[in-house]
mmCIF file of C-alpha atoms in Angstrom:
data_model
loop_
_atom_site.group_PDB
_atom_site.id
_atom_site.type_symbol
_atom_site.label_atom_id
_atom_site.label_comp_id
_atom_site.label_asym_id
_atom_site.label_seq_id
_atom_site.Cartn_x
_atom_site.Cartn_y
_atom_site.Cartn_z
ATOM 1 C CA UNK A 720 -13.910 14.932 -27.705
ATOM 2 C CA UNK A 721 -14.673 11.255 -27.424
ATOM 3 C CA UNK A 722 -17.337 9.295 -29.310
ATOM 4 C CA UNK A 723 -20.569 10.538 -30.903
ATOM 5 C CA UNK A 724 -23.281 11.829 -28.604
ATOM 6 C CA UNK A 725 -26.027 12.308 -31.213
ATOM 7 C CA UNK A 726 -26.612 12.704 -34.957
ATOM 8 C CA UNK A 727 -28.670 15.595 -36.382
ATOM 9 C CA UNK A 728 -30.127 15.468 -39.927
ATOM 10 C CA UNK A 729 -31.247 18.601 -41.797
ATOM 11 C CA UNK A 730 -32.880 18.935 -45.179
ATOM 12 C CA UNK A 731 -32.281 22.366 -46.730
ATOM 13 C CA UNK A 732 -35.374 24.019 -48.187
ATOM 14 C CA UNK A 733 -33.956 27.526 -48.748
ATOM 15 C CA UNK A 734 -30.285 27.871 -49.631
ATOM 16 C CA UNK A 735 -27.606 30.539 -50.054
ATOM 17 C CA UNK A 736 -26.375 30.575 -46.436
ATOM 18 C CA UNK A 737 -22.972 29.610 -45.111
ATOM 19 C CA UNK A 738 -22.874 26.023 -43.834
ATOM 20 C CA UNK A 739 -21.843 26.882 -40.281
ATOM 21 C CA UNK A 740 -24.408 29.696 -40.083
ATOM 22 C CA UNK A 741 -27.171 27.434 -41.396
ATOM 23 C CA UNK A 742 -26.407 24.832 -38.718
ATOM 24 C CA UNK A 743 -26.426 27.463 -35.981
ATOM 25 C CA UNK A 744 -29.736 28.905 -37.199
ATOM 26 C CA UNK A 745 -31.481 25.555 -37.408
ATOM 27 C CA UNK A 746 -30.207 23.747 -34.302
ATOM 28 C CA UNK A 747 -29.259 24.514 -30.718
ATOM 29 C CA UNK A 748 -25.586 24.425 -31.749
ATOM 30 C CA UNK A 749 -23.718 27.711 -31.338
ATOM 31 C CA UNK A 750 -22.049 29.376 -34.361
ATOM 32 C CA UNK A 751 -18.556 28.813 -32.975
ATOM 33 C CA UNK A 752 -19.244 25.109 -32.208
ATOM 34 C CA UNK A 753 -20.810 24.671 -35.682
ATOM 35 C CA UNK A 754 -17.721 26.149 -37.243
ATOM 36 C CA UNK A 755 -15.529 23.711 -35.285
ATOM 37 C CA UNK A 756 -17.723 20.719 -36.269
ATOM 38 C CA UNK A 757 -17.458 21.635 -39.962
ATOM 39 C CA UNK A 758 -13.704 22.208 -39.765
ATOM 40 C CA UNK A 759 -13.157 18.880 -37.969
ATOM 41 C CA UNK A 760 -15.321 17.136 -40.579
ATOM 42 C CA UNK A 761 -18.151 16.054 -38.247
ATOM 43 C CA UNK A 762 -20.533 17.482 -40.862
ATOM 44 C CA UNK A 763 -21.396 15.927 -44.178
ATOM 45 C CA UNK A 764 -23.340 17.602 -46.978
ATOM 46 C CA UNK A 765 -24.810 15.009 -49.352
ATOM 47 C CA UNK A 766 -22.322 12.566 -47.863
ATOM 48 C CA UNK A 767 -19.246 14.760 -48.422
ATOM 49 C CA UNK A 768 -17.304 17.061 -46.081
ATOM 50 C CA UNK A 769 -17.469 20.774 -47.042
ATOM 51 C CA UNK A 770 -15.618 23.924 -45.921
ATOM 52 C CA UNK A 771 -17.421 26.210 -43.448
ATOM 53 C CA UNK A 772 -17.827 28.850 -46.150
ATOM 54 C CA UNK A 773 -19.833 26.462 -48.328
ATOM 55 C CA UNK A 774 -23.206 27.978 -49.291
ATOM 56 C CA UNK A 775 -25.986 25.490 -48.711
ATOM 57 C CA UNK A 776 -28.363 24.848 -51.600
ATOM 58 C CA UNK A 777 -32.046 23.928 -51.710
ATOM 59 C CA UNK A 778 -32.259 20.141 -51.528
ATOM 60 C CA UNK A 779 -28.945 19.608 -49.676
ATOM 61 C CA UNK A 780 -28.975 16.894 -47.047
ATOM 62 C CA UNK A 781 -26.868 17.730 -43.993
ATOM 63 C CA UNK A 782 -25.779 15.149 -41.420
ATOM 64 C CA UNK A 783 -24.114 16.388 -38.200
ATOM 65 C CA UNK A 784 -22.355 13.976 -35.866
ATOM 66 C CA UNK A 785 -22.149 15.801 -32.554
ATOM 67 C CA UNK A 786 -19.198 14.434 -30.571
ATOM 68 C CA UNK A 787 -19.330 13.759 -26.891
ATOM 69 C CA UNK A 788 -17.220 16.243 -24.968
ATOM 70 C CA UNK A 789 -14.619 14.976 -22.504
ATOM 71 C CA UNK A 790 -16.068 15.445 -19.059
ATOM 72 C CA UNK A 791 -13.637 17.236 -16.693
ATOM 73 C CA UNK A 792 -13.288 16.045 -13.123
ATOM 74 C CA UNK A 793 -15.433 18.184 -10.812
ATOM 75 C CA UNK A 794 -13.561 19.835 -8.011
ATOM 76 C CA UNK A 795 -15.166 20.706 -4.671
ATOM 77 C CA UNK A 796 -14.513 24.372 -3.948
ATOM 78 C CA UNK A 797 -15.464 26.044 -0.674
ATOM 79 C CA UNK A 798 -17.567 29.200 -1.225
ATOM 80 C CA UNK A 799 -19.626 31.454 0.994
ATOM 81 C CA UNK A 800 -23.103 30.256 0.005
ATOM 82 C CA UNK A 801 -25.998 30.726 2.481
ATOM 83 C CA UNK A 802 -27.803 27.469 3.283
ATOM 84 C CA UNK A 803 -31.504 28.211 3.919
ATOM 85 C CA UNK A 804 -32.607 24.649 4.548
ATOM 86 C CA UNK A 805 -30.872 21.318 4.849
ATOM 87 C CA UNK A 806 -32.252 17.771 5.091
ATOM 88 C CA UNK A 807 -31.174 14.242 3.966
ATOM 89 C CA UNK A 808 -32.741 14.551 0.493
ATOM 90 C CA UNK A 809 -32.077 18.183 -0.546
ATOM 91 C CA UNK A 810 -30.950 21.634 0.496
ATOM 92 C CA UNK A 811 -32.251 25.128 -0.348
ATOM 93 C CA UNK A 812 -29.592 27.738 -0.915
ATOM 94 C CA UNK A 813 -29.502 31.487 -1.485
ATOM 95 C CA UNK A 814 -27.482 31.900 -4.643
ATOM 96 C CA UNK A 815 -25.516 35.137 -4.980
ATOM 97 C CA UNK A 816 -25.482 37.002 -8.302
ATOM 98 C CA UNK A 817 -22.406 36.479 -10.421
ATOM 99 C CA UNK A 818 -22.014 32.755 -9.958
ATOM 100 C CA UNK A 819 -22.736 30.209 -12.708
ATOM 101 C CA UNK A 820 -24.807 27.219 -11.674
ATOM 102 C CA UNK A 821 -22.851 24.421 -13.414
ATOM 103 C CA UNK A 822 -19.496 24.059 -15.155
ATOM 104 C CA UNK A 823 -19.282 25.536 -18.653
ATOM 105 C CA UNK A 824 -16.476 26.926 -20.837
ATOM 106 C CA UNK A 825 -14.574 29.441 -18.740
ATOM 107 C CA UNK A 826 -16.214 28.230 -15.527
ATOM 108 C CA UNK A 827 -14.604 24.874 -14.591
ATOM 109 C CA UNK A 828 -14.401 25.267 -10.794
ATOM 110 C CA UNK A 829 -16.189 28.424 -9.699
ATOM 111 C CA UNK A 830 -19.791 27.276 -9.947
ATOM 112 C CA UNK A 831 -22.641 26.367 -7.605
ATOM 113 C CA UNK A 832 -21.949 22.675 -8.413
ATOM 114 C CA UNK A 833 -18.359 23.040 -7.136
ATOM 115 C CA UNK A 834 -19.594 24.788 -3.983
ATOM 116 C CA UNK A 835 -22.248 22.152 -3.269
ATOM 117 C CA UNK A 836 -19.779 19.300 -3.725
ATOM 118 C CA UNK A 837 -17.663 20.990 -1.017
ATOM 119 C CA UNK A 838 -20.652 21.601 1.247
ATOM 120 C CA UNK A 839 -22.514 18.228 0.991
ATOM 121 C CA UNK A 840 -21.849 14.584 0.300
ATOM 122 C CA UNK A 841 -23.717 14.542 -3.042
ATOM 123 C CA UNK A 842 -24.123 11.105 -4.622
ATOM 124 C CA UNK A 843 -25.287 11.707 -8.157
ATOM 125 C CA UNK A 844 -23.969 10.233 -11.389
ATOM 126 C CA UNK A 845 -24.926 13.261 -13.489
ATOM 127 C CA UNK A 846 -21.510 14.070 -14.999
ATOM 128 C CA UNK A 847 -21.560 17.903 -15.014
ATOM 129 C CA UNK A 848 -24.688 18.822 -13.058
ATOM 130 C CA UNK A 849 -24.838 16.658 -9.902
ATOM 131 C CA UNK A 850 -27.660 17.728 -7.658
ATOM 132 C CA UNK A 851 -28.949 20.415 -9.979
ATOM 133 C CA UNK A 852 -32.766 20.381 -10.156
ATOM 134 C CA UNK A 853 -33.279 23.781 -11.754
ATOM 135 C CA UNK A 854 -31.137 26.746 -12.746
ATOM 136 C CA UNK A 855 -30.887 30.479 -12.271
ATOM 137 C CA UNK A 856 -29.016 32.750 -14.663
ATOM 138 C CA UNK A 857 -25.504 33.656 -13.619
ATOM 139 C CA UNK A 858 -26.547 37.200 -12.677
ATOM 140 C CA UNK A 859 -29.855 36.263 -11.032
ATOM 141 C CA UNK A 860 -29.785 35.870 -7.281
ATOM 142 C CA UNK A 861 -31.948 33.944 -4.894
ATOM 143 C CA UNK A 862 -33.405 30.591 -3.893
ATOM 144 C CA UNK A 863 -32.324 27.293 -5.495
ATOM 145 C CA UNK A 864 -33.002 23.696 -4.591
ATOM 146 C CA UNK A 865 -30.068 21.234 -4.652
ATOM 147 C CA UNK A 866 -30.675 17.493 -4.508
ATOM 148 C CA UNK A 867 -28.250 15.340 -2.523
ATOM 149 C CA UNK A 868 -28.553 12.131 -4.587
ATOM 150 C CA UNK A 869 -29.716 10.897 -8.011
ATOM 151 C CA UNK A 870 -33.113 9.652 -6.801
ATOM 152 C CA UNK A 871 -33.869 12.928 -5.016
ATOM 153 C CA UNK A 872 -32.875 14.861 -8.130
ATOM 154 C CA UNK A 873 -35.210 12.788 -10.289
ATOM 155 C CA UNK A 874 -38.073 13.167 -7.829
ATOM 156 C CA UNK A 875 -37.602 16.913 -7.432
ATOM 157 C CA UNK A 876 -37.139 17.405 -11.132
ATOM 158 C CA UNK A 877 -40.596 15.875 -11.633
ATOM 159 C CA UNK A 878 -42.051 18.388 -9.194
ATOM 160 C CA UNK A 879 -40.710 21.160 -11.433
ATOM 161 C CA UNK A 880 -41.727 19.387 -14.666
ATOM 162 C CA UNK A 881 -45.253 18.901 -13.399
ATOM 163 C CA UNK A 882 -45.335 22.572 -12.286
ATOM 164 C CA UNK A 883 -46.213 21.580 -8.763
ATOM 165 C CA UNK A 884 -44.129 24.415 -7.323
ATOM 166 C CA UNK A 885 -44.818 28.076 -6.713
ATOM 167 C CA UNK A 886 -41.821 30.075 -8.008
ATOM 168 C CA UNK A 887 -41.844 33.848 -7.451
ATOM 169 C CA UNK A 888 -39.309 36.538 -8.246
ATOM 170 C CA UNK A 889 -38.835 40.201 -7.374
ATOM 171 C CA UNK A 890 -37.792 42.383 -10.333
ATOM 172 C CA UNK A 891 -37.181 46.066 -10.910
ATOM 173 C CA UNK A 892 -38.470 46.989 -14.335
ATOM 174 C CA UNK A 893 -38.540 50.114 -16.522
ATOM 175 C CA UNK A 894 -41.878 51.680 -17.478
ATOM 176 C CA UNK A 895 -45.294 52.257 -15.930
ATOM 177 C CA UNK A 896 -47.902 49.529 -16.523
ATOM 178 C CA UNK A 897 -51.537 50.592 -16.881
ATOM 179 C CA UNK A 898 -52.637 47.575 -14.786
ATOM 180 C CA UNK A 899 -51.268 46.560 -11.404
ATOM 181 C CA UNK A 900 -51.765 42.829 -12.158
ATOM 182 C CA UNK A 901 -51.430 41.186 -15.568
ATOM 183 C CA UNK A 902 -50.477 37.898 -17.183
ATOM 184 C CA UNK A 903 -48.060 37.341 -20.073
ATOM 185 C CA UNK A 904 -48.627 34.232 -22.155
ATOM 186 C CA UNK A 905 -46.202 34.260 -25.036
ATOM 187 C CA UNK A 906 -44.236 31.332 -26.557
ATOM 188 C CA UNK A 907 -40.442 31.536 -26.123
ATOM 189 C CA UNK A 908 -37.785 30.058 -28.366
ATOM 190 C CA UNK A 909 -34.196 30.564 -29.495
ATOM 191 C CA UNK A 910 -33.482 33.984 -31.067
ATOM 192 C CA UNK A 911 -33.505 33.894 -34.848
ATOM 193 C CA UNK A 912 -29.981 35.314 -35.214
ATOM 194 C CA UNK A 913 -28.274 35.269 -31.794
ATOM 195 C CA UNK A 914 -28.262 31.714 -30.475
ATOM 196 C CA UNK A 915 -27.282 32.843 -26.972
ATOM 197 C CA UNK A 916 -30.502 34.834 -26.623
ATOM 198 C CA UNK A 917 -34.179 33.857 -26.429
ATOM 199 C CA UNK A 918 -37.171 35.699 -27.868
ATOM 200 C CA UNK A 919 -40.967 35.522 -28.240
ATOM 201 C CA UNK A 920 -41.732 33.519 -31.407
ATOM 202 C CA UNK A 921 -44.850 31.776 -32.688
ATOM 203 C CA UNK A 922 -43.126 28.355 -32.893
ATOM 204 C CA UNK A 923 -41.618 28.665 -29.381
ATOM 205 C CA UNK A 924 -42.588 26.762 -26.242
ATOM 206 C CA UNK A 925 -45.661 27.734 -24.227
ATOM 207 C CA UNK A 926 -44.635 30.161 -21.465
ATOM 208 C CA UNK A 927 -46.663 31.959 -18.811
ATOM 209 C CA UNK A 928 -45.745 34.648 -16.308
ATOM 210 C CA UNK A 929 -47.991 36.455 -13.758
ATOM 211 C CA UNK A 930 -46.996 40.006 -12.825
ATOM 212 C CA UNK A 931 -48.060 42.033 -9.750
ATOM 213 C CA UNK A 932 -46.837 45.608 -9.330
ATOM 214 C CA UNK A 933 -45.773 46.312 -5.742
ATOM 215 C CA UNK A 934 -44.312 49.845 -6.069
ATOM 216 C CA UNK A 935 -44.070 52.253 -8.972
ATOM 217 C CA UNK A 936 -43.396 55.779 -10.182
ATOM 218 C CA UNK A 937 -43.435 57.311 -13.665
ATOM 219 C CA UNK A 938 -40.209 55.615 -14.737
ATOM 220 C CA UNK A 939 -39.895 52.253 -13.027
ATOM 221 C CA UNK A 940 -41.597 49.705 -10.785
ATOM 222 C CA UNK A 941 -40.955 46.837 -8.424
ATOM 223 C CA UNK A 942 -42.840 43.663 -9.374
ATOM 224 C CA UNK A 943 -43.551 40.231 -7.934
ATOM 225 C CA UNK A 944 -43.467 37.797 -10.854
ATOM 226 C CA UNK A 945 -44.699 34.208 -10.687
ATOM 227 C CA UNK A 946 -43.537 31.944 -13.450
ATOM 228 C CA UNK A 947 -45.856 29.016 -14.262
ATOM 229 C CA UNK A 948 -43.359 27.580 -16.743
ATOM 230 C CA UNK A 949 -39.547 27.539 -16.581
ATOM 231 C CA UNK A 950 -38.124 28.631 -19.912
ATOM 232 C CA UNK A 951 -34.616 30.001 -20.307
ATOM 233 C CA UNK A 952 -34.566 33.789 -19.594
ATOM 234 C CA UNK A 953 -38.373 33.642 -19.307
ATOM 235 C CA UNK A 954 -38.913 36.699 -17.082
ATOM 236 C CA UNK A 955 -36.395 38.764 -18.950
ATOM 237 C CA UNK A 956 -37.875 37.939 -22.319
ATOM 238 C CA UNK A 957 -41.520 38.313 -21.299
ATOM 239 C CA UNK A 958 -41.013 41.678 -19.534
ATOM 240 C CA UNK A 959 -38.950 43.044 -22.413
ATOM 241 C CA UNK A 960 -41.567 41.899 -24.923
ATOM 242 C CA UNK A 961 -44.295 43.560 -22.881
ATOM 243 C CA UNK A 962 -42.358 46.857 -22.932
ATOM 244 C CA UNK A 963 -41.083 46.644 -19.361
ATOM 245 C CA UNK A 964 -37.440 45.386 -19.538
ATOM 246 C CA UNK A 965 -35.598 44.659 -16.336
ATOM 247 C CA UNK A 966 -33.350 47.370 -14.916
ATOM 248 C CA UNK A 967 -29.706 46.376 -15.352
ATOM 249 C CA UNK A 968 -30.442 43.919 -18.176
ATOM 250 C CA UNK A 969 -28.090 44.903 -20.995
ATOM 251 C CA UNK A 970 -29.117 41.917 -23.147
ATOM 252 C CA UNK A 971 -32.899 42.421 -23.285
ATOM 253 C CA UNK A 972 -33.144 45.916 -21.806
ATOM 254 C CA UNK A 973 -32.500 49.605 -22.376
ATOM 255 C CA UNK A 974 -29.156 51.330 -22.832
ATOM 256 C CA UNK A 975 -30.007 53.420 -19.748
ATOM 257 C CA UNK A 976 -29.303 50.260 -17.769
ATOM 258 C CA UNK A 977 -25.601 50.780 -18.500
ATOM 259 C CA UNK A 978 -25.677 53.919 -16.268
ATOM 260 C CA UNK A 979 -27.067 52.150 -13.254
ATOM 261 C CA UNK A 980 -24.910 51.245 -10.212
ATOM 262 C CA UNK A 981 -26.252 47.643 -10.367
ATOM 263 C CA UNK A 982 -24.210 45.569 -12.830
ATOM 264 C CA UNK A 983 -26.701 42.822 -13.490
ATOM 265 C CA UNK A 984 -30.400 42.323 -14.201
ATOM 266 C CA UNK A 985 -32.391 43.315 -11.144
ATOM 267 C CA UNK A 986 -33.994 39.873 -10.647
ATOM 268 C CA UNK A 987 -34.138 37.877 -7.397
ATOM 269 C CA UNK A 988 -35.749 34.424 -6.785
ATOM 270 C CA UNK A 989 -37.422 35.261 -3.487
ATOM 271 C CA UNK A 990 -40.000 32.493 -2.924
ATOM 272 C CA UNK A 991 -40.305 28.758 -3.460
ATOM 273 C CA UNK A 992 -43.335 26.864 -2.163
ATOM 274 C CA UNK A 993 -44.214 23.196 -2.708
ATOM 275 C CA UNK A 994 -45.328 20.003 -0.989
ATOM 276 C CA UNK A 995 -42.346 17.851 -0.162
ATOM 277 C CA UNK A 996 -42.513 14.693 -2.283
ATOM 278 C CA UNK A 997 -40.609 12.943 0.527
ATOM 279 C CA UNK A 998 -42.671 13.844 3.620
ATOM 280 C CA UNK A 999 -45.882 15.454 2.320
ATOM 281 C CA UNK A 1000 -45.055 18.550 4.338
ATOM 282 C CA UNK A 1001 -45.850 22.055 3.014
ATOM 283 C CA UNK A 1002 -42.520 23.761 2.316
ATOM 284 C CA UNK A 1003 -42.271 27.554 1.945
ATOM 285 C CA UNK A 1004 -38.962 29.363 1.592
ATOM 286 C CA UNK A 1005 -38.375 33.065 1.192
ATOM 287 C CA UNK A 1006 -35.260 35.188 0.694
ATOM 288 C CA UNK A 1007 -34.974 38.966 1.256
ATOM 289 C CA UNK A 1008 -33.760 41.319 -1.439
ATOM 290 C CA UNK A 1009 -29.967 41.533 -1.763
ATOM 291 C CA UNK A 1010 -28.206 44.823 -0.995
ATOM 292 C CA UNK A 1011 -27.652 45.859 -4.658
ATOM 293 C CA UNK A 1012 -31.355 45.637 -5.423
ATOM 294 C CA UNK A 1013 -32.325 47.461 -2.228
ATOM 295 C CA UNK A 1014 -29.940 50.306 -3.157
ATOM 296 C CA UNK A 1015 -31.349 50.354 -6.696
ATOM 297 C CA UNK A 1016 -34.887 50.702 -5.375
ATOM 298 C CA UNK A 1017 -33.825 53.604 -3.188
ATOM 299 C CA UNK A 1018 -31.941 55.243 -6.067
ATOM 300 C CA UNK A 1019 -34.984 55.000 -8.358
ATOM 301 C CA UNK A 1020 -37.157 56.401 -5.548
ATOM 302 C CA UNK A 1021 -39.555 53.471 -5.528
#
């Protein structure tokens, strides 16, 4: 780690929690990283370093210096990624399930970023995420836009931020909705206890998903889901909260998903539509369901 990236200040109102646990519960820092920060004395309580087992007290002032991680050199790695569209400014790819979008612990050179660096001449000074405009979960398949330079990334990121893009997914879900079309508007934030998960919570960020049932039986259904916002795990959280968790989702779903032949959440980004900010042209891209989801639909008799 090299240098300080940011400083976080916390004032404790309710005490009697371990220092590392309190930091994880009140920031976006993971429990393991919080433990490391405390051990390496990047955390001060009332100006003094404390052990990770220290129980915070009401009135404590916590200052966290978050160090800047060393940035590894990105390696271009050739992968079999389908290119749907390619122009000077960006490309649209069909991401397979099982591949992480950008480098993270345990995934240094087997990501979409590594594959795109091998496929295109990407000129972007973003250290770990060159060309990445938006993300899909590791086990979600489907359409993604990749920018080829910094300016294109900034322009396309604004399209997403301004919600000037139609993003639609196909999902296989458990349950039988009473309505064939419905909207879910529930705020999403970090889970209260598990920092790797998200949940519906009153103080979360505004999130909206539109659901249309395409096929169903008494146990499951195939849905087209449009997301009007782009929160982490949005579809998985919204559908689980509504009582219709995604088939195959062992994080937000039912235990019965463990028995399915599909070993991931049954979620596929199948449609992206927007006006090109570079040419003014209407752009519409679609991707068919992958084989594992087709087989799941047949197996569930949808």
